[in-house]
Structures are given as C-alpha cells and as structure tokens.
C-alpha cells in the first residue's frame, strides 16, 4: 500500500468514532434555524453540510486544514528551483491534515506519475467534438468518458463492505487527478494550437508537467502550481464542491461526480467568472484604445455595466465579506512578476473604484473582489490569451479538493443527500399570511 493511503487509513480509523458519537449521542442538538429568505434564497448560510478539508471564514477567507494560504505556501515542501510547493504535497495535506515532508510529497508525485496515462479513446472522443465546443464541456465529457475505468464500481458490484468504500474511491480519485493535467493541456492544444500535442515529461511534477504540456515556459510551472492550490477547495457549499458531493452521495463514482462538478463550475456566476472578467476588461481596453483608464473613466464603465442590469464579474461572494485572500495572493504575484503590465493596471484601477460603487448601489452584500478578478491577468501575461480555457484550470485545481472530500465522504459513511422542499403555500401559512 502507498504511504499516503496507509496514512489516510490510520486517520480514518481515528476519525470515525468522532462522527459516530456526534450522530448517536448528539444527533438532536440544533446547529441553527432556517428562515424563509434562506429557503427561497439558494439555501444561503444554512448549516447543513460538513467537511474537515477546508473552512471559509467570511472575514478571514479560506483555511485549508486549518492553514491560511500564506501558511500553506510557506510550510509545504517546494519543487527545487521554484517558489511554489508541490501540488502533490498539498493534496497530501488536504487528505490527511498533516504537512508532508519532502519525502512524502515526492512519494505522492510518484503515485501520480504512475497513474497519469490517459486512455487513447479519450483523445479520440475529444477530436470528434464540434470545434466550437466550450473547453469546459470537453473537459467534463473527457472525465465521464473514463467512467468504465472505475475501480469503485467493480468492487461495489462484487459486494464491497460499506466500511471499505473509501479504498476504491481513493484509487479512482488518484487515477483521475493524475490524468487531469494531460487532458486539460490536450484540450488546449487541440482547440487553440492546431492539435499540436506535447507529450508528458515523466520527470516533472504535476505543475511542471502541466506547463510543459501547455507549451509555456517558466515560471508558468509556478503559476500552474499556485493556481491549482488556490482553486482547490472553498469548503463544501459552493456550486462545484456541493455538486461533486451531492452526486457522489448517490454512490455515483468519482468520474460521474467530478464531471458533474465541472458542469457546475462552468456557470458565469461561479468558475466562469474568470473568463468573464477578461472579456469585460478587453471591452474596456477596446473602448479606451489600450490607454489605462483614469479612476473617473473606469467608474463610468462600472456604472454602465450595473445600469444595464449586469454584474461586475470578479466582485462579490456568497460567503466572503472581505477581499478574497486568493485574490490577494495573486495580486502579490502580479506585483512581484508583472507590476507594469497594462492589464494588471486595469485590474488595479478596477479594484480601487468598484467596491465604493457597489456599496453606493447598495445591492451586493460583499463589494470586494473574489479570486476571479485577478487570475485571468496572470494567464494572459504568460501567453494564455484564450480566456474561455481559464475555467478548465480552475477545474483541475477544484478537483483536488472535491476528490479529497469524496474520499472522506465514503470513509465516514455520509448518506445520500436529500434536503426537504416545501411549497409556496406552506411558507405563506408558516408566515401567517391570510389568503
Ligand atoms: N455586481 C453587481 N451586482 C452584484 C454583484 C456584482 N459583482 N454581486 C452581487 N450583486 C447583486 C446580486 O446580483 C443581487 O442582486 P439582486 O438582488 O438584483 O438579485 C444582490 O447584489 C445581492 O447579491 P449577494 O447576496 O451579494 O450575492 P449572492 O450571494 O447572491 O451571489 C455572486 C454571489 C458571487 C454570485 C455575486 O456576487 C456575483 O454575481 N458576482 C459576480 C460574478 C462572480 O464574480 N462570480 C464568481 C464568484 C467566485 C467563484 O465562485 N468563482
């Protein structure tokens, strides 16, 4: 058994009694109340999910296994010659809650390498899709196409004990994660580089190999590592994470669950916002004929968008009530590597003018920028200007967190998810509205 799986097995054995005790002895203890605005309003803020992989504080932002983003970047072992940690080491942290040493990170990297071969039928299938297919549709299709590879399905069909479900889920999860960079890079090269595919380099780590297969030089390997880590997890109620968990709760395997997760991420209010930000900024750039707008000029673009009934992409959040630390990390990267890049200056002016305008408009509960406001600029700077590909990068990262969650879902025996609906008439009655 691999070091990671062995360690995880021990953690699971230690953890199970905690969940069992809560359920058995404290199952009736209330954790909150539900209001009509929450029922109509997308279940916002209802505490009805549990995960130990990450926690999102509205004012502090995300913590992965208790660590802030700067702590993660500082504590995890770095790829030699790079500023950023091994993505594989970060996955070890997400799964086990322990910071790996270099030895453990390298062992996970080896595990991924062993599993990275993508079956040829996936590439053949992608080649058959219409050329106008969105990269997210291609990505989702490629993942679900591999469903017949599921180890979980084979073992389940052979009569697997419920306590053992997590083992083959782990195998499926690692098999899939290891293949995602090659699939993503294939989609990119097929769609935008005339199908000129670059083969994987077995010597490289996940981030390094991805940059290599994309055909983008250093320090894009570090951009890839940073990007996958930052986008990995945001507790479990956001659309992509929740979709992955929900589908997996029916004991659908990791391929079905992650494909569905990708579909949720593809919406403009969620992952697609990073593409929308770039599209919006390009519109401003065209109107400004490339000149950096003054704050007054930028204010006009923002108000015009709001007055035409559209959202400002990259701003606002359902949980956060401050600037997203994922935005801040990427901003720091920009300040270090591309401080004078015109598109970064645009984002900077946008950052200055938008929050006060959203406050003045008085609708958005959070006027501050989220992860998506900054990420496209970095990609653009390193030559990845095909912005409808950006959400695929988000998807590779998000899969790390969702796979970790699904493995733990199976380990702790979380049941099929099934919230209850009520009718409008029932709510009117609860509210005491007289007919
Ligand atoms: N621009 C304009 N209006 C906004 C806004 C923004 N950036 N953010 C929120 N609002 C509006 C909402 O549309 C809503 O208007 P309504 O009352 O007319 O329906 C009102 O403010 C209240 O919304 P909210 O409670 O503050 O936000 P929410 O929880 O309903 O939605 C989010 C959160 C992210 C979908 C929303 O802020 C938004 O649309 N932002 C722009 C798109 C974006 O950046 N999405 C990416 C989020 C991060 C991610 O998942 N990748």
XYZ file of C-alpha atoms in Angstrom, residues 158-380:
223
model
C -18.561 -7.650 -6.355
C -20.184 -6.922 -2.966
C -17.932 -4.454 -1.143
C -18.452 -3.811 2.587
C -19.565 -0.207 3.271
C -16.598 0.336 5.608
C -14.271 -0.326 2.667
C -15.900 2.078 0.185
C -13.200 4.679 0.641
C -10.387 2.420 -0.661
C -11.513 2.084 -4.288
C -12.794 5.699 -4.157
C -9.218 6.694 -3.304
C -7.959 4.638 -6.276
C -10.462 6.289 -8.633
C -9.674 9.733 -7.217
C -5.915 9.440 -7.667
C -6.259 7.804 -11.083
C -8.420 10.701 -12.234
C -6.424 13.553 -10.639
C -3.217 12.250 -12.187
C -4.769 12.389 -15.669
C -6.432 15.809 -15.475
C -3.388 17.976 -16.392
C -2.753 15.944 -19.568
C -6.447 16.074 -20.536
C -6.633 19.830 -19.889
C -3.440 20.503 -21.867
C -4.689 18.275 -24.703
C -7.935 20.278 -24.915
C -5.920 23.497 -25.043
C -3.516 22.337 -27.751
C -6.294 20.673 -29.773
C -8.526 23.724 -29.705
C -6.051 26.585 -29.956
C -2.739 25.156 -31.240
C -3.897 23.178 -34.287
C -3.784 19.899 -32.391
C -0.015 20.125 -31.952
C 0.077 17.937 -28.818
C 3.067 17.928 -26.436
C 3.704 14.599 -24.670
C 4.054 14.428 -20.873
C 7.558 14.513 -19.375
C 7.720 11.723 -16.774
C 10.461 13.544 -14.861
C 8.277 16.503 -13.916
C 5.885 17.155 -11.024
C 2.195 17.916 -11.686
C 2.589 21.700 -12.097
C 5.819 21.423 -14.083
C 4.385 18.789 -16.381
C 1.250 20.816 -16.987
C 3.283 23.891 -18.023
C 5.405 21.650 -20.264
C 2.344 20.072 -21.966
C 0.769 23.528 -22.430
C 3.981 24.620 -24.158
C 4.514 27.604 -21.826
C 7.941 28.321 -20.354
C 8.992 29.025 -16.749
C 7.797 30.485 -14.438
C 4.425 29.249 -15.776
C 5.093 25.978 -13.906
C 4.863 28.010 -10.689
C 1.744 29.803 -11.944
C 0.159 26.382 -12.528
C 1.118 25.162 -9.027
C -0.187 28.345 -7.407
C -3.367 28.260 -9.457
C -4.193 24.604 -8.699
C -3.580 25.119 -4.976
C -5.556 28.373 -4.691
C -8.577 26.965 -6.515
C -8.619 23.568 -4.837
C -11.245 23.929 -2.152
C -13.596 26.513 -0.638
C -15.493 24.381 1.883
C -18.382 22.339 0.575
C -21.392 24.581 -0.131
C -20.183 26.295 -3.333
C -21.755 25.012 -6.542
C -18.845 22.873 -7.782
C -17.916 21.299 -4.440
C -21.532 20.764 -3.491
C -22.367 19.202 -6.860
C -19.435 16.803 -6.559
C -20.506 15.808 -3.047
C -24.197 15.518 -3.974
C -23.611 13.276 -6.980
C -21.139 11.140 -5.022
C -23.681 10.797 -2.209
C -25.746 8.551 -4.510
C -22.600 6.349 -4.668
C -22.022 7.528 -8.217
C -18.289 7.056 -8.727
C -15.596 9.755 -8.866
C -15.794 10.038 -12.692
C -19.516 10.880 -12.637
C -19.085 13.165 -9.620
C -16.136 15.175 -10.929
C -17.672 15.510 -14.384
C -20.801 16.959 -12.718
C -18.617 19.187 -10.541
C -17.037 20.593 -13.715
C -20.510 21.303 -15.152
C -21.387 23.364 -12.072
C -18.112 25.244 -12.239
C -18.885 26.212 -15.847
C -21.533 28.793 -14.866
C -20.738 32.534 -15.168
C -21.712 33.198 -11.557
C -19.167 30.594 -10.411
C -15.944 29.457 -12.123
C -16.629 31.031 -15.491
C -16.355 34.465 -13.847
C -12.586 34.470 -14.510
C -13.296 34.305 -18.241
C -15.985 36.980 -17.853
C -13.538 39.321 -16.093
C -11.141 39.126 -19.025
C -13.947 39.622 -21.535
C -15.154 42.652 -19.610
C -11.631 44.121 -19.349
C -10.992 43.542 -23.056
C -14.179 45.512 -23.783
C -12.887 48.383 -21.646
C -9.475 48.164 -23.326
C -11.027 48.371 -26.775
C -13.075 51.426 -25.858
C -10.030 53.040 -24.260
C -7.917 52.079 -27.316
C -5.384 50.470 -24.979
C -4.907 53.547 -22.761
C -5.041 52.881 -18.983
C -8.303 54.420 -17.802
C -8.312 57.041 -15.089
C -10.366 56.232 -11.999
C -13.131 58.524 -13.288
C -13.196 56.750 -16.651
C -13.249 53.310 -15.015
C -16.120 54.393 -12.747
C -18.176 55.121 -15.857
C -17.562 51.596 -17.262
C -18.577 50.060 -13.938
C -21.768 52.137 -13.654
C -22.678 51.454 -17.315
C -22.443 47.702 -16.657
C -24.516 47.941 -13.477
C -27.110 50.198 -15.116
C -27.530 47.727 -17.938
C -28.540 45.114 -15.349
C -25.318 43.076 -15.399
C -22.971 42.069 -12.606
C -19.347 43.200 -12.346
C -17.531 39.893 -12.783
C -14.896 39.098 -10.183
C -16.599 41.044 -7.391
C -18.939 39.839 -4.654
C -19.242 36.497 -2.910
C -21.934 34.399 -1.293
C -19.922 33.861 1.928
C -16.901 36.194 1.950
C -17.279 39.689 3.361
C -13.774 40.970 2.614
C -11.207 40.816 -0.163
C -10.675 37.171 -1.082
C -7.199 36.056 0.111
C -6.937 34.083 -3.136
C -7.216 37.445 -4.899
C -4.560 38.904 -2.587
C -2.075 36.070 -3.236
C -2.421 36.503 -6.973
C -2.134 40.277 -6.627
C 1.132 39.806 -4.725
C 2.359 37.517 -7.504
C 1.477 40.236 -10.056
C 3.212 42.944 -8.009
C 6.335 40.786 -7.990
C 6.345 39.475 -11.563
C 4.290 41.865 -13.703
C 3.840 45.177 -11.855
C 3.881 47.310 -15.014
C 1.751 45.068 -17.193
C -1.110 47.192 -18.610
C -3.824 44.608 -17.926
C -2.697 44.421 -14.290
C -3.014 48.206 -14.117
C -6.588 47.883 -15.403
C -7.360 45.369 -12.646
C -5.740 47.689 -10.147
C -7.919 50.660 -11.181
C -10.959 48.385 -11.138
C -10.028 47.289 -7.584
C -9.874 50.926 -6.481
C -13.183 52.067 -7.949
C -15.554 49.078 -7.815
C -16.066 48.429 -4.068
C -17.256 52.003 -3.317
C -19.597 51.871 -6.326
C -21.102 48.526 -5.280
C -21.518 49.941 -1.769
C -23.228 53.035 -3.176
C -25.508 50.872 -5.317
C -26.374 49.035 -2.112
C -27.221 45.602 -3.533
C -24.149 43.368 -3.293
C -23.566 42.127 0.268
C -19.851 41.894 -0.453
C -18.362 44.661 -2.636
C -14.833 43.197 -2.568
C -13.006 41.277 -5.302
C -13.000 37.479 -5.393
C -10.430 35.029 -6.776
C -11.562 35.523 -10.370
C -10.853 39.251 -10.582
C -7.111 38.705 -10.774
C -6.437 35.251 -12.163
C -7.030 35.845 -15.871
C -4.476 38.650 -15.951
C -1.684 36.300 -14.904
C -2.687 33.740 -17.517
C -2.829 36.436 -20.193
